[in-house]
PDB file of C-alpha atoms in Angstrom:
ATOM      1  CA  MET A   1      -0.183  -0.110  -0.182  1.00  0.00           C
ATOM      2  CA  THR A   2       1.440   3.157  -0.914  1.00  0.00           C
ATOM      3  CA  LEU A   3      -0.564   5.575   1.035  1.00  0.00           C
ATOM      4  CA  ASN A   4       1.152   7.766   3.558  1.00  0.00           C
ATOM      5  CA  ILE A   5      -0.013  10.204   6.115  1.00  0.00           C
ATOM      6  CA  ASP A   6       2.358  13.304   7.436  1.00  0.00           C
ATOM      7  CA  ASP A   7       2.221  14.868  10.832  1.00  0.00           C
ATOM      8  CA  ASN A   8      -0.109  17.368   9.594  1.00  0.00           C
ATOM      9  CA  GLY A   9      -2.709  14.802   8.612  1.00  0.00           C
ATOM     10  CA  THR A  10      -1.793  15.362   4.711  1.00  0.00           C
ATOM     11  CA  ILE A  11      -2.510  12.027   2.843  1.00  0.00           C
ATOM     12  CA  PHE A  12      -0.259  11.219  -0.013  1.00  0.00           C
ATOM     13  CA  ILE A  13      -1.317   8.552  -2.569  1.00  0.00           C
ATOM     14  CA  TYR A  14      -1.273   7.317  -6.070  1.00  0.00           C
ATOM     15  CA  GLN A  15      -4.291   7.207  -8.276  1.00  0.00           C
ATOM     16  CA  GLY A  16      -5.762   3.683  -8.289  1.00  0.00           C
ATOM     17  CA  ASP A  17      -3.833   2.602  -5.331  1.00  0.00           C
ATOM     18  CA  SER A  18      -5.330   1.395  -1.964  1.00  0.00           C
ATOM     19  CA  GLY A  19      -4.192   1.738   1.613  1.00  0.00           C
ATOM     20  CA  GLU A  20      -5.380   2.304   5.360  1.00  0.00           C
ATOM     21  CA  VAL A  21      -6.191   5.608   7.045  1.00  0.00           C
ATOM     22  CA  VAL A  22      -6.462   5.324  11.036  1.00  0.00           C
ATOM     23  CA  ILE A  23      -8.186   8.001  12.503  1.00  0.00           C
ATOM     24  CA  ASN A  24      -7.212   8.375  16.442  1.00  0.00           C
ATOM     25  CA  GLY A  25      -8.710  10.416  19.248  1.00  0.00           C
ATOM     26  CA  ILE A  26     -12.402   9.380  19.085  1.00  0.00           C
ATOM     27  CA  ALA A  27     -14.186   9.146  22.168  1.00  0.00           C
ATOM     28  CA  ASP A  28     -14.785   5.663  23.259  1.00  0.00           C
ATOM     29  CA  ASP A  29     -17.844   6.662  25.149  1.00  0.00           C
ATOM     30  CA  ASN A  30     -20.221   5.373  22.323  1.00  0.00           C
ATOM     31  CA  ASP A  31     -20.387   3.102  19.390  1.00  0.00           C
ATOM     32  CA  TYR A  32     -19.860   6.007  17.077  1.00  0.00           C
ATOM     33  CA  LEU A  33     -20.776   5.889  12.922  1.00  0.00           C
ATOM     34  CA  VAL A  34     -17.604   7.524  11.722  1.00  0.00           C
ATOM     35  CA  TYR A  35     -17.782   8.914   7.912  1.00  0.00           C
ATOM     36  CA  PHE A  36     -14.825   9.388   5.624  1.00  0.00           C
ATOM     37  CA  SER A  37     -15.521  11.680   2.811  1.00  0.00           C
ATOM     38  CA  ILE A  38     -13.315  13.051  -0.350  1.00  0.00           C
ATOM     39  CA  LYS A  39     -14.095  16.341  -1.926  1.00  0.00           C
ATOM     40  CA  ASP A  40     -12.409  17.767  -5.107  1.00  0.00           C
ATOM     41  CA  PRO A  41     -11.129  21.349  -5.150  1.00  0.00           C
ATOM     42  CA  ASP A  42     -14.570  22.908  -5.952  1.00  0.00           C
ATOM     43  CA  ARG A  43     -16.106  20.816  -2.964  1.00  0.00           C
ATOM     44  CA  ASN A  44     -17.501  17.892  -5.171  1.00  0.00           C
ATOM     45  CA  SER A  45     -18.113  14.770  -3.647  1.00  0.00           C
ATOM     46  CA  VAL A  46     -15.658  11.883  -5.070  1.00  0.00           C
ATOM     47  CA  GLY A  47     -17.510   8.545  -4.869  1.00  0.00           C
ATOM     48  CA  SER A  48     -19.058   7.353  -1.902  1.00  0.00           C
ATOM     49  CA  GLU A  49     -18.610   8.191   2.046  1.00  0.00           C
ATOM     50  CA  LEU A  50     -16.960   5.288   3.690  1.00  0.00           C
ATOM     51  CA  VAL A  51     -18.459   4.552   7.124  1.00  0.00           C
ATOM     52  CA  VAL A  52     -17.252   2.387   9.943  1.00  0.00           C
ATOM     53  CA  ASN A  53     -18.350   1.718  13.538  1.00  0.00           C
ATOM     54  CA  SER A  54     -16.358   2.803  16.293  1.00  0.00           C
ATOM     55  CA  ASN A  55     -17.077  -0.333  18.452  1.00  0.00           C
ATOM     56  CA  TYR A  56     -16.277   1.741  21.747  1.00  0.00           C
ATOM     57  CA  ASN A  57     -12.696   2.438  20.554  1.00  0.00           C
ATOM     58  CA  ASP A  58     -10.622   5.607  20.503  1.00  0.00           C
ATOM     59  CA  TYR A  59      -9.833   4.952  17.053  1.00  0.00           C
ATOM     60  CA  VAL A  60     -11.022   3.617  13.556  1.00  0.00           C
ATOM     61  CA  THR A  61      -9.497   2.238  10.749  1.00  0.00           C
ATOM     62  CA  PHE A  62     -10.792   3.060   7.001  1.00  0.00           C
ATOM     63  CA  PHE A  63      -9.703   1.278   3.850  1.00  0.00           C
ATOM     64  CA  ILE A  64      -9.493   3.465   1.117  1.00  0.00           C
ATOM     65  CA  PRO A  65     -10.187   0.688  -2.135  1.00  0.00           C
ATOM     66  CA  SER A  66      -8.904   1.368  -5.295  1.00  0.00           C
ATOM     67  CA  THR A  67     -11.681   1.680  -6.932  1.00  0.00           C
ATOM     68  CA  LEU A  68     -12.387   5.126  -4.973  1.00  0.00           C
ATOM     69  CA  THR A  69      -8.974   6.458  -5.811  1.00  0.00           C
ATOM     70  CA  ASN A  70      -9.122   5.636  -9.405  1.00  0.00           C
ATOM     71  CA  LEU A  71     -11.933   8.466  -9.349  1.00  0.00           C
ATOM     72  CA  LEU A  72      -9.202  10.943  -8.155  1.00  0.00           C
ATOM     73  CA  ASP A  73      -8.129  12.104 -11.509  1.00  0.00           C
ATOM     74  CA  VAL A  74      -4.843  14.087 -11.900  1.00  0.00           C
ATOM     75  CA  PRO A  75      -4.603  16.260 -15.127  1.00  0.00           C
ATOM     76  CA  LYS A  76      -1.970  15.070 -17.700  1.00  0.00           C
ATOM     77  CA  GLY A  77       1.062  17.137 -17.386  1.00  0.00           C
ATOM     78  CA  ASP A  78       0.244  17.922 -13.475  1.00  0.00           C
ATOM     79  CA  CYS A  79       2.661  16.319 -10.990  1.00  0.00           C
ATOM     80  CA  CYS A  80      -0.289  15.922  -8.518  1.00  0.00           C
ATOM     81  CA  LYS A  81      -3.640  17.249  -7.334  1.00  0.00           C
ATOM     82  CA  VAL A  82      -4.864  18.283  -4.171  1.00  0.00           C
ATOM     83  CA  TYR A  83      -8.283  17.121  -2.875  1.00  0.00           C
ATOM     84  CA  HIS A  84      -9.650  17.262   0.561  1.00  0.00           C
ATOM     85  CA  TYR A  85     -10.985  14.766   2.835  1.00  0.00           C
ATOM     86  CA  GLY A  86     -13.065  15.043   6.097  1.00  0.00           C
ATOM     87  CA  ILE A  87     -14.128  12.811   9.196  1.00  0.00           C
ATOM     88  CA  LYS A  88     -17.287  13.074  10.873  1.00  0.00           C
ATOM     89  CA  ILE A  89     -18.572  11.043  14.059  1.00  0.00           C
ATOM     90  CA  CYS A  90     -22.272  10.482  14.480  1.00  0.00           C
ATOM     91  CA  THR A  91     -24.570   9.270  17.011  1.00  0.00           C
ATOM     92  CA  GLN A  92     -28.596   9.553  16.914  1.00  0.00           C
ATOM     93  CA  ASP A  93     -28.115  13.093  18.363  1.00  0.00           C
ATOM     94  CA  ILE A  94     -24.991  14.107  17.556  1.00  0.00           C
ATOM     95  CA  GLU A  95     -22.875  14.869  14.389  1.00  0.00           C
ATOM     96  CA  ASP A  96     -19.087  16.280  14.854  1.00  0.00           C
ATOM     97  CA  THR A  97     -16.784  17.115  12.348  1.00  0.00           C
ATOM     98  CA  GLN A  98     -13.098  15.757  13.368  1.00  0.00           C
ATOM     99  CA  PHE A  99     -10.081  17.939  13.420  1.00  0.00           C
ATOM    100  CA  VAL A 100      -7.224  15.629  12.136  1.00  0.00           C
ATOM    101  CA  GLN A 101      -3.777  15.470  13.869  1.00  0.00           C
ATOM    102  CA  GLY A 102      -3.828  19.132  15.313  1.00  0.00           C
ATOM    103  CA  ALA A 103      -5.567  21.038  12.440  1.00  0.00           C
ATOM    104  CA  GLU A 104      -7.486  24.408  13.736  1.00  0.00           C
ATOM    105  CA  PHE A 105     -11.066  24.794  12.991  1.00  0.00           C
ATOM    106  CA  GLY A 106     -11.835  25.510   9.482  1.00  0.00           C
ATOM    107  CA  GLN A 107      -8.537  24.086   8.192  1.00  0.00           C
ATOM    108  CA  LEU A 108      -8.955  21.730   5.298  1.00  0.00           C
ATOM    109  CA  ASN A 109      -7.429  18.126   5.342  1.00  0.00           C
ATOM    110  CA  ASN A 110      -5.239  17.649   2.177  1.00  0.00           C
ATOM    111  CA  MET A 111      -4.938  14.752   0.279  1.00  0.00           C
ATOM    112  CA  ILE A 112      -2.280  14.868  -2.400  1.00  0.00           C
ATOM    113  CA  VAL A 113      -3.089  12.644  -5.457  1.00  0.00           C
ATOM    114  CA  PHE A 114      -0.086  11.567  -7.779  1.00  0.00           C
ATOM    115  CA  PRO A 115      -0.904  10.043 -11.434  1.00  0.00           C
ATOM    116  CA  LYS A 116      -1.216   6.590 -11.755  1.00  0.00           C
ATOM    117  CA  ILE A 117       2.072   5.187 -12.900  1.00  0.00           C
ATOM    118  CA  VAL A 118       0.950   1.249 -13.636  1.00  0.00           C
ATOM    119  CA  GLU A 119      -2.644   0.147 -14.252  1.00  0.00           C
ATOM    120  CA  GLY A 120      -1.689  -3.710 -12.921  1.00  0.00           C
ATOM    121  CA  SER A 121      -4.634  -6.098 -11.395  1.00  0.00           C
ATOM    122  CA  TYR A 122      -5.013  -9.328  -9.250  1.00  0.00           C
ATOM    123  CA  VAL A 123      -6.305 -11.566 -11.522  1.00  0.00           C
TER     124      VAL A 123
END
């Protein structure tokens, strides 16, 4: 898996690759539904939101499949493209956007996508 996350929470990935994103710091007092969403620079959703249960843990792991990252287009001739991602925890009464690794209110979580360099598949 070629997904990397730096100290600021920026995700780096190649288009078409898969990887795991671990989100820490979730309250462990409830079995939250935790959502992961990717937006393009114009704030349009890319693919469907991913959702997992926290199961009373203080972290969750999202598996980002290649079917989703294939939708992260990098224009020909560009070295990369910046997308944004968000995390939200929910219960029946609560919907809270989460800040990733020290981000401040209103700060966007970046996802830097590099162009696909090989097609490949498991046959």
